[in-house]
PDB file of C-alpha atoms in Angstrom:
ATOM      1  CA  UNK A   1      58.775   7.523  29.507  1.00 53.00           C
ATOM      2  CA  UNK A   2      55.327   9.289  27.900  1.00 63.00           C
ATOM      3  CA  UNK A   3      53.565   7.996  24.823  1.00 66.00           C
ATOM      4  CA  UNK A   4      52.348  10.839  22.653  1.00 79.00           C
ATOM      5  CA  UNK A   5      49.032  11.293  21.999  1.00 81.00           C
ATOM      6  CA  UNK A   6      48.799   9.025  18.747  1.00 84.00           C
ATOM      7  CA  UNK A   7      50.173   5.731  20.530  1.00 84.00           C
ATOM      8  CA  UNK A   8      48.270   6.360  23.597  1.00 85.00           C
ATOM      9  CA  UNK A   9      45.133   6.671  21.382  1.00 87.00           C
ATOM     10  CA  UNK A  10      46.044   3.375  19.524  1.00 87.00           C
ATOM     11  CA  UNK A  11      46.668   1.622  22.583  1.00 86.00           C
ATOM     12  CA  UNK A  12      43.354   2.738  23.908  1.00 86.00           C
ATOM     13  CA  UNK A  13      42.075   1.119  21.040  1.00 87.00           C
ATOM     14  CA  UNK A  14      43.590  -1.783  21.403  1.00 86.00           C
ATOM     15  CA  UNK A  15      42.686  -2.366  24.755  1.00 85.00           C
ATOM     16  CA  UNK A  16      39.019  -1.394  24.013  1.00 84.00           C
ATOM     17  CA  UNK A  17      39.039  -4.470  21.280  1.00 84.00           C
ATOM     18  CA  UNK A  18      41.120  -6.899  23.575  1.00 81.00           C
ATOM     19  CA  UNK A  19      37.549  -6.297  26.069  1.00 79.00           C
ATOM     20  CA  UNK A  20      35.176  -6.699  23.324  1.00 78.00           C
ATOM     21  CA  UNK A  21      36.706  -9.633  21.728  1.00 76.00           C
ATOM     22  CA  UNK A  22      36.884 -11.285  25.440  1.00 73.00           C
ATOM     23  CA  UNK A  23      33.158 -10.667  26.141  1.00 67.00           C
ATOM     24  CA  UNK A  24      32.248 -12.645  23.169  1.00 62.00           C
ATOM     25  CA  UNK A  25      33.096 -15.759  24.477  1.00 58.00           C
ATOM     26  CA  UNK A  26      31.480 -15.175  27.693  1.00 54.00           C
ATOM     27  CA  UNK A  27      28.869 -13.810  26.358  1.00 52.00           C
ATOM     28  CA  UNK A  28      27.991 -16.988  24.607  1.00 54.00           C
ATOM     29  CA  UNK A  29      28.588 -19.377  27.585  1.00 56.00           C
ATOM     30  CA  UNK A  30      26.143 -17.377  29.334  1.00 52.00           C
ATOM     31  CA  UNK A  31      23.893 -17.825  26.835  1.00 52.00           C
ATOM     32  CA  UNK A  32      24.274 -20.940  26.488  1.00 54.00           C
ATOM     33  CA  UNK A  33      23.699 -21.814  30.333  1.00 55.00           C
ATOM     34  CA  UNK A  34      21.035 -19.781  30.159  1.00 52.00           C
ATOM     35  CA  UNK A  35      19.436 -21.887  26.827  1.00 53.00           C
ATOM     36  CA  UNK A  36      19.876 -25.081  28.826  1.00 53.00           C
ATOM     37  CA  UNK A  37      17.993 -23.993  31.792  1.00 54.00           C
ATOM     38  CA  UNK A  38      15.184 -22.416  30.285  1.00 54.00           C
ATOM     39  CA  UNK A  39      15.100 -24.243  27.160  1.00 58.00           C
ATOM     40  CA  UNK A  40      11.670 -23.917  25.256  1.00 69.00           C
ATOM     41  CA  UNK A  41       9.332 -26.614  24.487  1.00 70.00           C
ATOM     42  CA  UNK A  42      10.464 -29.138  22.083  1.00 75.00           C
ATOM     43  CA  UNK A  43       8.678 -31.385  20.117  1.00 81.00           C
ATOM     44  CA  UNK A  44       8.693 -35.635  20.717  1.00 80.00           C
ATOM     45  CA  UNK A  45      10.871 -36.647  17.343  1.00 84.00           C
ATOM     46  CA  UNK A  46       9.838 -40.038  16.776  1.00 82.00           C
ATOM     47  CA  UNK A  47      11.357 -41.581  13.529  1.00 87.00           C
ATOM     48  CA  UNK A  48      11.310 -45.008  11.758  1.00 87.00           C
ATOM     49  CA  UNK A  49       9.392 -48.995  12.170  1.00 86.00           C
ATOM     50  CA  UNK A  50       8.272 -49.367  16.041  1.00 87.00           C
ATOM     51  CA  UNK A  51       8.921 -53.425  16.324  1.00 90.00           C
ATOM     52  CA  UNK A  52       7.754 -55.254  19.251  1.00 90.00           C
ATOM     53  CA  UNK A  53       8.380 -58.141  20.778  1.00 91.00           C
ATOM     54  CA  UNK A  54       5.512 -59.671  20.097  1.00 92.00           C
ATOM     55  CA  UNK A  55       5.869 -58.822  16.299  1.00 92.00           C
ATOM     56  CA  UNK A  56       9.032 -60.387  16.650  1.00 91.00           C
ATOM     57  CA  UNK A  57       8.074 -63.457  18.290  1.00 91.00           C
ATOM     58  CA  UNK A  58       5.744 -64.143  15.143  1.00 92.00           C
ATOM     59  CA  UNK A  59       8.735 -64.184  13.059  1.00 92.00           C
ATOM     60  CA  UNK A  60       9.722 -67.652  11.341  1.00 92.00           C
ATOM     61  CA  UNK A  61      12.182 -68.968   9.877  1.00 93.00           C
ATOM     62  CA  UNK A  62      10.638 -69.761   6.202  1.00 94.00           C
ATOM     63  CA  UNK A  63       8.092 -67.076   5.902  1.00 94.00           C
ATOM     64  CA  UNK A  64       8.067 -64.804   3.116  1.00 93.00           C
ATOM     65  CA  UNK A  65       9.038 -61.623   1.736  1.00 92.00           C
ATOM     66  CA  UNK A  66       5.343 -60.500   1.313  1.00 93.00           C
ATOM     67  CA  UNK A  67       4.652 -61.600   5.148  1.00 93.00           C
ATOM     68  CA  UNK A  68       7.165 -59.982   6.560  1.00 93.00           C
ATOM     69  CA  UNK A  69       6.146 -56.731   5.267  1.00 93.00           C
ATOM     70  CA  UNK A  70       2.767 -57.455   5.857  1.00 93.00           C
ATOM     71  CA  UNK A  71       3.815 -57.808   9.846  1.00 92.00           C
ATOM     72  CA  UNK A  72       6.563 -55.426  10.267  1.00 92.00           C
ATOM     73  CA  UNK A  73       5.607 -52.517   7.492  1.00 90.00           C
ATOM     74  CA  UNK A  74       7.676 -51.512   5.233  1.00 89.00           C
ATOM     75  CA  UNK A  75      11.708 -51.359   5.938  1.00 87.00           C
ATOM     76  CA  UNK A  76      13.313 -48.333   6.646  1.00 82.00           C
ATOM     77  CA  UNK A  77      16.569 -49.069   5.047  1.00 78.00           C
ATOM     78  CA  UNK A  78      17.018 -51.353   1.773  1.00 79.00           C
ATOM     79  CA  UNK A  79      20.229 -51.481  -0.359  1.00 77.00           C
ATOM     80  CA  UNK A  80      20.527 -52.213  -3.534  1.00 79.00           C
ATOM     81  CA  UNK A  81      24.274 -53.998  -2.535  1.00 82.00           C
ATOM     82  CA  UNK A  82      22.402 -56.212  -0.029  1.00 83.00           C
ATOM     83  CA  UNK A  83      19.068 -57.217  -1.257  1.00 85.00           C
ATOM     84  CA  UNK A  84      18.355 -60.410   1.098  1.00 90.00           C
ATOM     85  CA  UNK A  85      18.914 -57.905   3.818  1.00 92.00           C
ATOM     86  CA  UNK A  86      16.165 -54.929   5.866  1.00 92.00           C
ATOM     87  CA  UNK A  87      16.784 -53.083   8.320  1.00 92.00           C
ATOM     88  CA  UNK A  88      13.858 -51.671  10.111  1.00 91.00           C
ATOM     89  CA  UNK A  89      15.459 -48.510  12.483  1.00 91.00           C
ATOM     90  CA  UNK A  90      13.225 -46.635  15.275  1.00 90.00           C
ATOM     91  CA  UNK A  91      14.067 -43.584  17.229  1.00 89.00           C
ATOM     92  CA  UNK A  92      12.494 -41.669  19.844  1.00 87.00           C
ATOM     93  CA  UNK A  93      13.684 -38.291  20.943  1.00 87.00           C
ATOM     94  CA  UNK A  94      12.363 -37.029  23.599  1.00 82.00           C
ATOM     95  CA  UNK A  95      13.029 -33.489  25.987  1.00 79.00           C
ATOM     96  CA  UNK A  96      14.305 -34.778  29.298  1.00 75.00           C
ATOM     97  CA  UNK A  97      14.423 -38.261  28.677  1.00 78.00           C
ATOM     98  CA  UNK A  98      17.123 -40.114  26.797  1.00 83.00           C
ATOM     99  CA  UNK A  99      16.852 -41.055  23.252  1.00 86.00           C
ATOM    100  CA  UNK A 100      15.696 -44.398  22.750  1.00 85.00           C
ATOM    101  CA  UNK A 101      17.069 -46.386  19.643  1.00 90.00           C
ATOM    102  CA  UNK A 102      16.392 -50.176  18.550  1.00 91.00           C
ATOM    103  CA  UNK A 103      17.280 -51.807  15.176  1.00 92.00           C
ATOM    104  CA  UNK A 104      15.606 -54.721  13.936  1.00 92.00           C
ATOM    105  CA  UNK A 105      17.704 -57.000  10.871  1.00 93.00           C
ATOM    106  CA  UNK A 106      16.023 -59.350   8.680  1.00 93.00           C
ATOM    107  CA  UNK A 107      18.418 -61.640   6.513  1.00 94.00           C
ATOM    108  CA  UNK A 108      16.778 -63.856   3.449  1.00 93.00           C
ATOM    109  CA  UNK A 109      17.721 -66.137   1.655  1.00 93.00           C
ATOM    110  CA  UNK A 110      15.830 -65.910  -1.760  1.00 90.00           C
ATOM    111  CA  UNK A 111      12.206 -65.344  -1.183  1.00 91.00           C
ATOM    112  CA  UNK A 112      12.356 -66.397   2.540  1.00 94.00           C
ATOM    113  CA  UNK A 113      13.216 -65.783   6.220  1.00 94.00           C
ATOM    114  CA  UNK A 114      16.653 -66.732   7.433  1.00 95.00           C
ATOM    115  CA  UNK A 115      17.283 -64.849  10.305  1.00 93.00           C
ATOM    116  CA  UNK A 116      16.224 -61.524  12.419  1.00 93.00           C
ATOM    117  CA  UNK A 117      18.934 -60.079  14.925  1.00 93.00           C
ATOM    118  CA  UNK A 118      17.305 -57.828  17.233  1.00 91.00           C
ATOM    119  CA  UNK A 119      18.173 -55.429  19.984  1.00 90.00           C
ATOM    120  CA  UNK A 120      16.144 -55.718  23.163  1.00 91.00           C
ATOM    121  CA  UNK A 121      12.331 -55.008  21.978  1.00 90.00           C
ATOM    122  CA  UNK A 122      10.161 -53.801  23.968  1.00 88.00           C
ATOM    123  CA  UNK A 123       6.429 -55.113  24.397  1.00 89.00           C
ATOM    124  CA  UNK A 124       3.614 -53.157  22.976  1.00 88.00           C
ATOM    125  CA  UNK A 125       2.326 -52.502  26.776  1.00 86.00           C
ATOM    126  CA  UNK A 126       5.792 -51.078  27.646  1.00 86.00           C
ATOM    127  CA  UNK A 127       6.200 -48.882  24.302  1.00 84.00           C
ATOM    128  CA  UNK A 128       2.854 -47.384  25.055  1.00 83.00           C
ATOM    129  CA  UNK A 129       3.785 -46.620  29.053  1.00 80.00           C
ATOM    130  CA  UNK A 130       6.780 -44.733  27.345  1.00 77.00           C
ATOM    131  CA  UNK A 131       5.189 -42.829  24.879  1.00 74.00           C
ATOM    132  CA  UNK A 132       2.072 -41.711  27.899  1.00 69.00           C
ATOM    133  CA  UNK A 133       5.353 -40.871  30.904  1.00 58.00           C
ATOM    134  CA  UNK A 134       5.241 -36.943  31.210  1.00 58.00           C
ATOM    135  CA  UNK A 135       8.751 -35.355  31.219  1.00 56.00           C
ATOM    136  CA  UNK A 136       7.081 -32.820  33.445  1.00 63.00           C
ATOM    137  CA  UNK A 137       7.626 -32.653  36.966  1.00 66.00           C
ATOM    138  CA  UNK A 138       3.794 -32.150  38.528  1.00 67.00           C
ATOM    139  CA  UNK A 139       5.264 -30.156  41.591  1.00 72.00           C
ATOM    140  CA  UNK A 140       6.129 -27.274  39.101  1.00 73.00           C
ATOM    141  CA  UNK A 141       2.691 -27.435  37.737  1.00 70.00           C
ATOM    142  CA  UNK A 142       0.363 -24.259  38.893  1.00 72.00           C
ATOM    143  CA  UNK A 143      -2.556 -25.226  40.862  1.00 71.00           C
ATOM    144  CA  UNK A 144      -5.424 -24.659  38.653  1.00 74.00           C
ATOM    145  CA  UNK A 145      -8.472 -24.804  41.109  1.00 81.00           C
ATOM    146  CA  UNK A 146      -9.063 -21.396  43.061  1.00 81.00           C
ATOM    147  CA  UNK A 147     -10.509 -21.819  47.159  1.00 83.00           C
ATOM    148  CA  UNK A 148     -14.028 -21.171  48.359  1.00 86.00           C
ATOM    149  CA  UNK A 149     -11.935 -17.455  49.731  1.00 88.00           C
ATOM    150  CA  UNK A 150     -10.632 -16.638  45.897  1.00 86.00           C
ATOM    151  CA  UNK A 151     -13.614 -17.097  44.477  1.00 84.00           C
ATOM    152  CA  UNK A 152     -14.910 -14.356  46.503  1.00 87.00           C
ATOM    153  CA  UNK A 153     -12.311 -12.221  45.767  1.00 87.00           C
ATOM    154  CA  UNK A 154     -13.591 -12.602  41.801  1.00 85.00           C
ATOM    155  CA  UNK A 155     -16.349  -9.794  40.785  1.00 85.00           C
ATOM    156  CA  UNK A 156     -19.948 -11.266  40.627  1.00 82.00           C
ATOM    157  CA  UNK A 157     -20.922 -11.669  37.324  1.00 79.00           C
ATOM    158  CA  UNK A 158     -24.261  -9.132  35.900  1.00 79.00           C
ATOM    159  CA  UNK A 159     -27.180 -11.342  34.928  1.00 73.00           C
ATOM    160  CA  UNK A 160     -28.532  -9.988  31.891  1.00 73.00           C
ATOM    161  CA  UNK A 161     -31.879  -9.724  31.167  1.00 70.00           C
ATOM    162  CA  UNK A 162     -32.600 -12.245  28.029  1.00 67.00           C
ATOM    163  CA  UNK A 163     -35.425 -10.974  25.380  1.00 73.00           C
ATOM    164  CA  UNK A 164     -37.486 -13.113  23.846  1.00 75.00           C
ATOM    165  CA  UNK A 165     -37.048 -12.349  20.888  1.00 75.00           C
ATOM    166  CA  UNK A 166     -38.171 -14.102  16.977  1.00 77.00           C
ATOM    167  CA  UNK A 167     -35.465 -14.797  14.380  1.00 77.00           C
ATOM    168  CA  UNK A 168     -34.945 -12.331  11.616  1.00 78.00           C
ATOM    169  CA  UNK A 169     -37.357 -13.532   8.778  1.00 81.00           C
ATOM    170  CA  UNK A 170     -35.299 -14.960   6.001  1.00 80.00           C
ATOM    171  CA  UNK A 171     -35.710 -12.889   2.426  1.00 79.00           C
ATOM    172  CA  UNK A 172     -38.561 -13.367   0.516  1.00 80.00           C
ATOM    173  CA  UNK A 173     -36.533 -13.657  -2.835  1.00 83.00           C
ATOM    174  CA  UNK A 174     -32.629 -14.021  -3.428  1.00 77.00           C
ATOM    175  CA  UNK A 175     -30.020 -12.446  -5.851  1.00 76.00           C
ATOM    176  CA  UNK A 176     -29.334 -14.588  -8.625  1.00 76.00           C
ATOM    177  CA  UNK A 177     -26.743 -17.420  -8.290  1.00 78.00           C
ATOM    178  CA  UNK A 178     -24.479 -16.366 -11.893  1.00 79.00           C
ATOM    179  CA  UNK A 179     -24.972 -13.461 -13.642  1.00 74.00           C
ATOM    180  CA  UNK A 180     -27.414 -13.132 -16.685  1.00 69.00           C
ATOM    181  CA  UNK A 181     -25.700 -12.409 -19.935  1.00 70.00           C
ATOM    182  CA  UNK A 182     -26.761  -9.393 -21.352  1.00 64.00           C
TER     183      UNK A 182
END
């Protein structure tokens, strides 16, 4: 059985767009593997109220609208459907580390505090230790501080002679500020 020149030719290019189409896909996976290792730098995203637990401890049953928002800021989420409800939402994203997120509810009834549900808040000593922890690990770090045997290895700096010499003298007279109209 022989193909004639025509159907071997389209065959050929068949075959050639059966690889191509393949090597796509792997082409992207490697990419991708590749992006997760050496992923660039990216940014802390930190988003929405920060509540602690001692802000929530100060919370009372009773207290008003106005004191509320004086303690906890302004809410992140009001609706216009649920007006004796805020929601005050915080995020922290964070390369290496696993997002944090905590939600804070305050219910009123009227003017006043009813209720708060809470996640697990943490204090205002333990938010700060999370927001100081370095996601890098200090074994990869370069050493930064050469030996007494590589600084000899570095070329002796040339001492200049300094002149002693006097300022410029500043202009006796300067141009005009605006121009004159002629």
């Amino acid at each position: 059985m022989s193909l004639s020149s025509s159907a071997l030719k389209r065959l050929l290019l068949l075959m050639a767009m059966l690889a191509l189409l393949s090597g796509c896909s792997s082409v992207n996976k490697a990419s991708n593997r590749l992006a997760t290792t050496f992923s660039p730098y990216r940014i802390d995203v930190v988003q929405g109220n920060v509540v602690t637990r001692e802000q929530a401890q100060i919370l009372k049953p009773g207290m008003s609208r106005l004191q509320v928002r004086d303690l906890l800021g302004t809410p992140l989420l009001t609706s216009v459907f649920h007006s004796n409800r805020w929601d005050y939402v915080f995020t922290l994203s964070r390369q290496g580390a696993e997002p944090q997120a905590r939600r804070v509810t305050v219910f009123f009834k009227g003017d006043l505090l009813e209720r708060v549900e809470a996640d697990e808040l943490p204090s205002e000593s333990e938010f700060a230790a999370t927001l100081e922890r370095s996601t890098v690990d200090p074994a990869k770090l370069p050493k930064l501080q050469a030996s007494e045997e590589q600084l000899q290895q570095f070329p002796k700096p040339t001492a200049k002679p300094v002149e002693n010499q006097a300022p410029p003298a500043a202009p006796k007279n300067y141009p005009p500020l605006e121009t004159q109209p002629r």
